[in-house]
């Protein structure tokens, strides 16, 4: 289904899974870290290679999707914005202090109990996330001031590099209105998704584990 029509440039833990599900509902099958976990056609190592070379066959990587938000895709947003010049760009934002606290309790460590036997796909995806996120974007996470500065710098860089008529600065709490206006879509008769709260992170990992072990491809959910 590539090329991409929507590209997310916001860091993880800014409501990206809620946005992902919203885009799915609007008819934009959306890539997200969770989709890497759930979609057996995804190869986590492709993103690690891309982080080393800054090049990739993006059409191949995103062939089942027309939108991409969250890491790992957000690591490559500048490359993707150039690769797909007609794509709309969505910058998810959040209070920086709240963002930092959320990351500290979730993706900074990916708390997977070592006493549990996790599916290999989850272990490979976690290794990719460690390379791109924990040891990449978040490598200075112990320095809160520096990390928040990086978070804010990403927002400013997006604003500077993406034309205003192509960009939506989006807080997921604003719901369907601004998103549907931006995409020229009809708001669906359903509540805007609210998911993946920090307190639910471990439960979500266990749900993904169960889904993988069931043998079902739930990437479209």
PDB file of C-alpha atoms in Angstrom, residues 10-210:
ATOM      1  CA  UNK A  10       6.314  13.085  17.339  1.00  0.00           C
ATOM      2  CA  UNK A  11       8.285  11.090  19.887  1.00  0.00           C
ATOM      3  CA  UNK A  12       6.811   7.947  21.383  1.00  0.00           C
ATOM      4  CA  UNK A  13       4.610   8.454  24.478  1.00  0.00           C
ATOM      5  CA  UNK A  14       2.870  11.480  22.932  1.00  0.00           C
ATOM      6  CA  UNK A  15      -0.341   9.612  22.200  1.00  0.00           C
ATOM      7  CA  UNK A  16       1.015   7.813  19.166  1.00  0.00           C
ATOM      8  CA  UNK A  17      -0.882   4.542  19.718  1.00  0.00           C
ATOM      9  CA  UNK A  18      -4.167   6.410  20.109  1.00  0.00           C
ATOM     10  CA  UNK A  19      -3.366   8.291  16.892  1.00  0.00           C
ATOM     11  CA  UNK A  20      -2.426   5.021  15.197  1.00  0.00           C
ATOM     12  CA  UNK A  21      -5.789   3.474  16.030  1.00  0.00           C
ATOM     13  CA  UNK A  22      -7.585   6.656  14.971  1.00  0.00           C
ATOM     14  CA  UNK A  23      -5.858   6.551  11.586  1.00  0.00           C
ATOM     15  CA  UNK A  24      -6.763   2.877  11.241  1.00  0.00           C
ATOM     16  CA  UNK A  25     -10.409   3.789  11.838  1.00  0.00           C
ATOM     17  CA  UNK A  26     -10.224   6.536   9.205  1.00  0.00           C
ATOM     18  CA  UNK A  27      -8.943   4.072   6.630  1.00  0.00           C
ATOM     19  CA  UNK A  28      -5.206   4.739   6.920  1.00  0.00           C
ATOM     20  CA  UNK A  29      -3.568   1.441   7.957  1.00  0.00           C
ATOM     21  CA  UNK A  30      -0.924   2.745  10.324  1.00  0.00           C
ATOM     22  CA  UNK A  31       2.529   1.534  11.288  1.00  0.00           C
ATOM     23  CA  UNK A  32       3.595   1.764  14.952  1.00  0.00           C
ATOM     24  CA  UNK A  33       6.024  -0.036  17.254  1.00  0.00           C
ATOM     25  CA  UNK A  34       3.160  -2.268  18.352  1.00  0.00           C
ATOM     26  CA  UNK A  35       2.503  -3.197  14.719  1.00  0.00           C
ATOM     27  CA  UNK A  36       6.144  -4.302  14.417  1.00  0.00           C
ATOM     28  CA  UNK A  37       5.405  -6.657  17.296  1.00  0.00           C
ATOM     29  CA  UNK A  38       2.138  -7.954  15.872  1.00  0.00           C
ATOM     30  CA  UNK A  39       2.752  -8.016  12.118  1.00  0.00           C
ATOM     31  CA  UNK A  40       4.776 -11.097  11.108  1.00  0.00           C
ATOM     32  CA  UNK A  41       5.745  -9.437   7.821  1.00  0.00           C
ATOM     33  CA  UNK A  42       7.739  -6.814   9.710  1.00  0.00           C
ATOM     34  CA  UNK A  43      11.508  -7.235  10.111  1.00  0.00           C
ATOM     35  CA  UNK A  44      12.791  -5.270  13.122  1.00  0.00           C
ATOM     36  CA  UNK A  45      16.372  -5.568  11.889  1.00  0.00           C
ATOM     37  CA  UNK A  46      15.492  -3.457   8.831  1.00  0.00           C
ATOM     38  CA  UNK A  47      15.118  -0.445  11.088  1.00  0.00           C
ATOM     39  CA  UNK A  48      18.428  -1.126  12.818  1.00  0.00           C
ATOM     40  CA  UNK A  49      20.144  -1.248   9.428  1.00  0.00           C
ATOM     41  CA  UNK A  50      18.385   1.959   8.409  1.00  0.00           C
ATOM     42  CA  UNK A  51      19.630   3.683  11.564  1.00  0.00           C
ATOM     43  CA  UNK A  52      23.182   2.770  10.603  1.00  0.00           C
ATOM     44  CA  UNK A  53      22.989   3.827   6.948  1.00  0.00           C
ATOM     45  CA  UNK A  54      20.090   6.339   7.026  1.00  0.00           C
ATOM     46  CA  UNK A  55      18.778   4.632   3.888  1.00  0.00           C
ATOM     47  CA  UNK A  56      16.269   1.838   3.339  1.00  0.00           C
ATOM     48  CA  UNK A  57      13.714   0.483   0.912  1.00  0.00           C
ATOM     49  CA  UNK A  58      10.922   2.389   2.603  1.00  0.00           C
ATOM     50  CA  UNK A  59       8.290   1.228   0.115  1.00  0.00           C
ATOM     51  CA  UNK A  60       9.125  -2.350   1.058  1.00  0.00           C
ATOM     52  CA  UNK A  61       9.220  -1.685   4.799  1.00  0.00           C
ATOM     53  CA  UNK A  62       5.850   0.076   4.801  1.00  0.00           C
ATOM     54  CA  UNK A  63       4.203  -1.921   2.017  1.00  0.00           C
ATOM     55  CA  UNK A  64       1.236  -2.905   4.237  1.00  0.00           C
ATOM     56  CA  UNK A  65       0.683   0.634   5.507  1.00  0.00           C
ATOM     57  CA  UNK A  66      -0.180   4.118   4.286  1.00  0.00           C
ATOM     58  CA  UNK A  67       0.600   5.881   7.570  1.00  0.00           C
ATOM     59  CA  UNK A  68       3.434   5.605  10.094  1.00  0.00           C
ATOM     60  CA  UNK A  69       3.657   7.081  13.583  1.00  0.00           C
ATOM     61  CA  UNK A  70       5.742   6.407  16.705  1.00  0.00           C
ATOM     62  CA  UNK A  71       9.197   4.900  16.781  1.00  0.00           C
ATOM     63  CA  UNK A  72      10.836   3.348  14.870  1.00  0.00           C
ATOM     64  CA  UNK A  73       9.359   5.326  11.934  1.00  0.00           C
ATOM     65  CA  UNK A  74       9.602   8.631  13.816  1.00  0.00           C
ATOM     66  CA  UNK A  75      13.380   8.224  13.996  1.00  0.00           C
ATOM     67  CA  UNK A  76      13.418   8.642  10.221  1.00  0.00           C
ATOM     68  CA  UNK A  77      10.774  11.315   9.810  1.00  0.00           C
ATOM     69  CA  UNK A  78      13.020  13.740   7.912  1.00  0.00           C
ATOM     70  CA  UNK A  79      13.963  11.036   5.396  1.00  0.00           C
ATOM     71  CA  UNK A  80      10.323   9.964   5.060  1.00  0.00           C
ATOM     72  CA  UNK A  81       9.054  13.520   4.608  1.00  0.00           C
ATOM     73  CA  UNK A  82      11.457  13.896   1.677  1.00  0.00           C
ATOM     74  CA  UNK A  83      10.727  10.425   0.289  1.00  0.00           C
ATOM     75  CA  UNK A  84       6.960  11.021   0.285  1.00  0.00           C
ATOM     76  CA  UNK A  85       6.496  14.709  -0.579  1.00  0.00           C
ATOM     77  CA  UNK A  86       2.706  14.435  -0.867  1.00  0.00           C
ATOM     78  CA  UNK A  87       2.273  12.893   2.595  1.00  0.00           C
ATOM     79  CA  UNK A  88       0.569  14.805   5.377  1.00  0.00           C
ATOM     80  CA  UNK A  89       2.669  15.258   8.532  1.00  0.00           C
ATOM     81  CA  UNK A  90       1.339  14.987  12.087  1.00  0.00           C
ATOM     82  CA  UNK A  91       3.393  16.196  15.036  1.00  0.00           C
ATOM     83  CA  UNK A  92       2.000  14.794  18.275  1.00  0.00           C
ATOM     84  CA  UNK A  93       2.812  16.943  21.304  1.00  0.00           C
ATOM     85  CA  UNK A  94       2.528  16.639  25.060  1.00  0.00           C
ATOM     86  CA  UNK A  95       3.657  18.520  28.142  1.00  0.00           C
ATOM     87  CA  UNK A  96       7.419  17.809  28.272  1.00  0.00           C
ATOM     88  CA  UNK A  97       7.454  17.024  31.999  1.00  0.00           C
ATOM     89  CA  UNK A  98       4.567  14.566  31.604  1.00  0.00           C
ATOM     90  CA  UNK A  99       6.266  13.033  28.584  1.00  0.00           C
ATOM     91  CA  UNK A 100       9.503  12.470  30.494  1.00  0.00           C
ATOM     92  CA  UNK A 101       7.701  10.838  33.421  1.00  0.00           C
ATOM     93  CA  UNK A 102       5.752   8.581  31.067  1.00  0.00           C
ATOM     94  CA  UNK A 103       8.872   7.427  29.241  1.00  0.00           C
ATOM     95  CA  UNK A 104      10.628   6.741  32.541  1.00  0.00           C
ATOM     96  CA  UNK A 105       7.880   4.310  33.530  1.00  0.00           C
ATOM     97  CA  UNK A 106       7.523   2.558  30.167  1.00  0.00           C
ATOM     98  CA  UNK A 107       9.649   2.439  27.039  1.00  0.00           C
ATOM     99  CA  UNK A 108      12.925   3.558  28.624  1.00  0.00           C
ATOM    100  CA  UNK A 109      13.292   0.047  30.001  1.00  0.00           C
ATOM    101  CA  UNK A 110      10.606  -2.075  28.266  1.00  0.00           C
ATOM    102  CA  UNK A 111       9.925  -3.959  31.532  1.00  0.00           C
ATOM    103  CA  UNK A 112       9.681  -7.565  30.309  1.00  0.00           C
ATOM    104  CA  UNK A 113       9.847  -9.968  33.247  1.00  0.00           C
ATOM    105  CA  UNK A 114      12.921 -12.205  32.728  1.00  0.00           C
ATOM    106  CA  UNK A 115      11.058 -15.065  34.379  1.00  0.00           C
ATOM    107  CA  UNK A 116       8.565 -15.132  31.511  1.00  0.00           C
ATOM    108  CA  UNK A 117       9.342 -16.814  28.184  1.00  0.00           C
ATOM    109  CA  UNK A 118       8.686 -14.109  25.624  1.00  0.00           C
ATOM    110  CA  UNK A 119       8.093 -14.796  21.897  1.00  0.00           C
ATOM    111  CA  UNK A 120      11.181 -14.350  19.731  1.00  0.00           C
ATOM    112  CA  UNK A 121       9.404 -11.638  17.731  1.00  0.00           C
ATOM    113  CA  UNK A 122       9.041  -9.585  20.897  1.00  0.00           C
ATOM    114  CA  UNK A 123      12.679 -10.096  21.830  1.00  0.00           C
ATOM    115  CA  UNK A 124      13.839  -9.026  18.360  1.00  0.00           C
ATOM    116  CA  UNK A 125      11.601  -5.970  18.423  1.00  0.00           C
ATOM    117  CA  UNK A 126      12.803  -5.068  21.896  1.00  0.00           C
ATOM    118  CA  UNK A 127      16.411  -5.316  20.656  1.00  0.00           C
ATOM    119  CA  UNK A 128      15.546  -2.983  17.772  1.00  0.00           C
ATOM    120  CA  UNK A 129      13.861  -0.551  20.150  1.00  0.00           C
ATOM    121  CA  UNK A 130      16.901  -0.630  22.409  1.00  0.00           C
ATOM    122  CA  UNK A 131      19.198   0.233  19.494  1.00  0.00           C
ATOM    123  CA  UNK A 132      17.030   2.995  18.018  1.00  0.00           C
ATOM    124  CA  UNK A 133      15.273   4.396  21.082  1.00  0.00           C
ATOM    125  CA  UNK A 134      17.028   3.589  24.364  1.00  0.00           C
ATOM    126  CA  UNK A 135      20.577   3.784  22.986  1.00  0.00           C
ATOM    127  CA  UNK A 136      19.632   6.320  20.331  1.00  0.00           C
ATOM    128  CA  UNK A 137      17.065   9.040  20.948  1.00  0.00           C
ATOM    129  CA  UNK A 138      16.943   8.382  24.706  1.00  0.00           C
ATOM    130  CA  UNK A 139      20.619   7.738  25.307  1.00  0.00           C
ATOM    131  CA  UNK A 140      20.871  10.853  27.518  1.00  0.00           C
ATOM    132  CA  UNK A 141      17.713   9.994  29.427  1.00  0.00           C
ATOM    133  CA  UNK A 142      19.370  10.191  32.852  1.00  0.00           C
ATOM    134  CA  UNK A 143      19.917  13.911  32.188  1.00  0.00           C
ATOM    135  CA  UNK A 144      16.351  15.141  32.430  1.00  0.00           C
ATOM    136  CA  UNK A 145      17.114  18.687  31.319  1.00  0.00           C
ATOM    137  CA  UNK A 146      19.003  17.502  28.232  1.00  0.00           C
ATOM    138  CA  UNK A 147      16.311  14.975  27.367  1.00  0.00           C
ATOM    139  CA  UNK A 148      13.499  17.494  27.576  1.00  0.00           C
ATOM    140  CA  UNK A 149      15.590  19.876  25.463  1.00  0.00           C
ATOM    141  CA  UNK A 150      15.894  17.141  22.819  1.00  0.00           C
ATOM    142  CA  UNK A 151      12.134  16.586  22.956  1.00  0.00           C
ATOM    143  CA  UNK A 152      11.499  20.299  22.422  1.00  0.00           C
ATOM    144  CA  UNK A 153      14.179  20.555  19.730  1.00  0.00           C
ATOM    145  CA  UNK A 154      12.427  17.838  17.720  1.00  0.00           C
ATOM    146  CA  UNK A 155       9.206  19.824  17.830  1.00  0.00           C
ATOM    147  CA  UNK A 156      10.940  22.993  16.660  1.00  0.00           C
ATOM    148  CA  UNK A 157      12.788  21.149  13.905  1.00  0.00           C
ATOM    149  CA  UNK A 158       9.543  19.756  12.540  1.00  0.00           C
ATOM    150  CA  UNK A 159       7.978  23.219  12.570  1.00  0.00           C
ATOM    151  CA  UNK A 160      10.958  24.639  10.696  1.00  0.00           C
ATOM    152  CA  UNK A 161      11.283  21.921   8.058  1.00  0.00           C
ATOM    153  CA  UNK A 162       7.662  21.033   7.278  1.00  0.00           C
ATOM    154  CA  UNK A 163       5.487  23.602   5.475  1.00  0.00           C
ATOM    155  CA  UNK A 164       2.518  24.753   7.556  1.00  0.00           C
ATOM    156  CA  UNK A 165      -0.042  23.624   4.987  1.00  0.00           C
ATOM    157  CA  UNK A 166       1.344  20.091   5.239  1.00  0.00           C
ATOM    158  CA  UNK A 167       1.594  19.943   9.037  1.00  0.00           C
ATOM    159  CA  UNK A 168      -0.835  19.278  11.876  1.00  0.00           C
ATOM    160  CA  UNK A 169       0.401  19.916  15.399  1.00  0.00           C
ATOM    161  CA  UNK A 170      -1.802  17.556  17.340  1.00  0.00           C
ATOM    162  CA  UNK A 171      -2.667  16.808  20.937  1.00  0.00           C
ATOM    163  CA  UNK A 172      -4.642  13.570  21.081  1.00  0.00           C
ATOM    164  CA  UNK A 173      -6.919  15.079  23.701  1.00  0.00           C
ATOM    165  CA  UNK A 174      -8.327  17.305  20.949  1.00  0.00           C
ATOM    166  CA  UNK A 175     -10.001  14.274  19.396  1.00  0.00           C
ATOM    167  CA  UNK A 176     -11.441  13.816  15.928  1.00  0.00           C
ATOM    168  CA  UNK A 177     -12.054  17.456  15.002  1.00  0.00           C
ATOM    169  CA  UNK A 178      -8.612  18.762  14.029  1.00  0.00           C
ATOM    170  CA  UNK A 179      -7.459  15.383  12.729  1.00  0.00           C
ATOM    171  CA  UNK A 180     -10.441  14.941  10.407  1.00  0.00           C
ATOM    172  CA  UNK A 181     -10.278  18.530   9.178  1.00  0.00           C
ATOM    173  CA  UNK A 182      -6.601  18.072   8.387  1.00  0.00           C
ATOM    174  CA  UNK A 183      -7.189  14.826   6.496  1.00  0.00           C
ATOM    175  CA  UNK A 184     -10.463  16.037   4.976  1.00  0.00           C
ATOM    176  CA  UNK A 185     -12.181  13.021   6.516  1.00  0.00           C
ATOM    177  CA  UNK A 186     -15.646  12.608   7.974  1.00  0.00           C
ATOM    178  CA  UNK A 187     -15.514  12.190  11.757  1.00  0.00           C
ATOM    179  CA  UNK A 188     -16.588   8.637  12.605  1.00  0.00           C
ATOM    180  CA  UNK A 189     -19.492   7.914  14.910  1.00  0.00           C
ATOM    181  CA  UNK A 190     -17.227   6.478  17.581  1.00  0.00           C
ATOM    182  CA  UNK A 191     -15.175   7.763  20.483  1.00  0.00           C
ATOM    183  CA  UNK A 192     -11.599   8.829  19.754  1.00  0.00           C
ATOM    184  CA  UNK A 193      -9.242   6.045  20.873  1.00  0.00           C
ATOM    185  CA  UNK A 194      -7.682   6.414  24.300  1.00  0.00           C
ATOM    186  CA  UNK A 195      -5.134   3.710  24.925  1.00  0.00           C
ATOM    187  CA  UNK A 196      -1.678   2.714  26.136  1.00  0.00           C
ATOM    188  CA  UNK A 197      -1.664   4.751  29.317  1.00  0.00           C
ATOM    189  CA  UNK A 198       1.592   4.409  31.206  1.00  0.00           C
ATOM    190  CA  UNK A 199      -0.047   2.397  33.968  1.00  0.00           C
ATOM    191  CA  UNK A 200      -1.246  -0.125  31.367  1.00  0.00           C
ATOM    192  CA  UNK A 201       2.116  -0.630  29.671  1.00  0.00           C
ATOM    193  CA  UNK A 202       3.006  -3.998  31.197  1.00  0.00           C
ATOM    194  CA  UNK A 203      -0.552  -5.260  30.652  1.00  0.00           C
ATOM    195  CA  UNK A 204      -0.249  -4.227  27.011  1.00  0.00           C
ATOM    196  CA  UNK A 205       2.977  -6.191  26.607  1.00  0.00           C
ATOM    197  CA  UNK A 206       1.298  -9.267  28.050  1.00  0.00           C
ATOM    198  CA  UNK A 207      -1.635  -8.775  25.680  1.00  0.00           C
ATOM    199  CA  UNK A 208       0.779  -8.606  22.737  1.00  0.00           C
ATOM    200  CA  UNK A 209       2.486 -11.786  23.963  1.00  0.00           C
ATOM    201  CA  UNK A 210      -0.838 -13.607  24.085  1.00  0.00           C
TER     202      UNK A 210
END
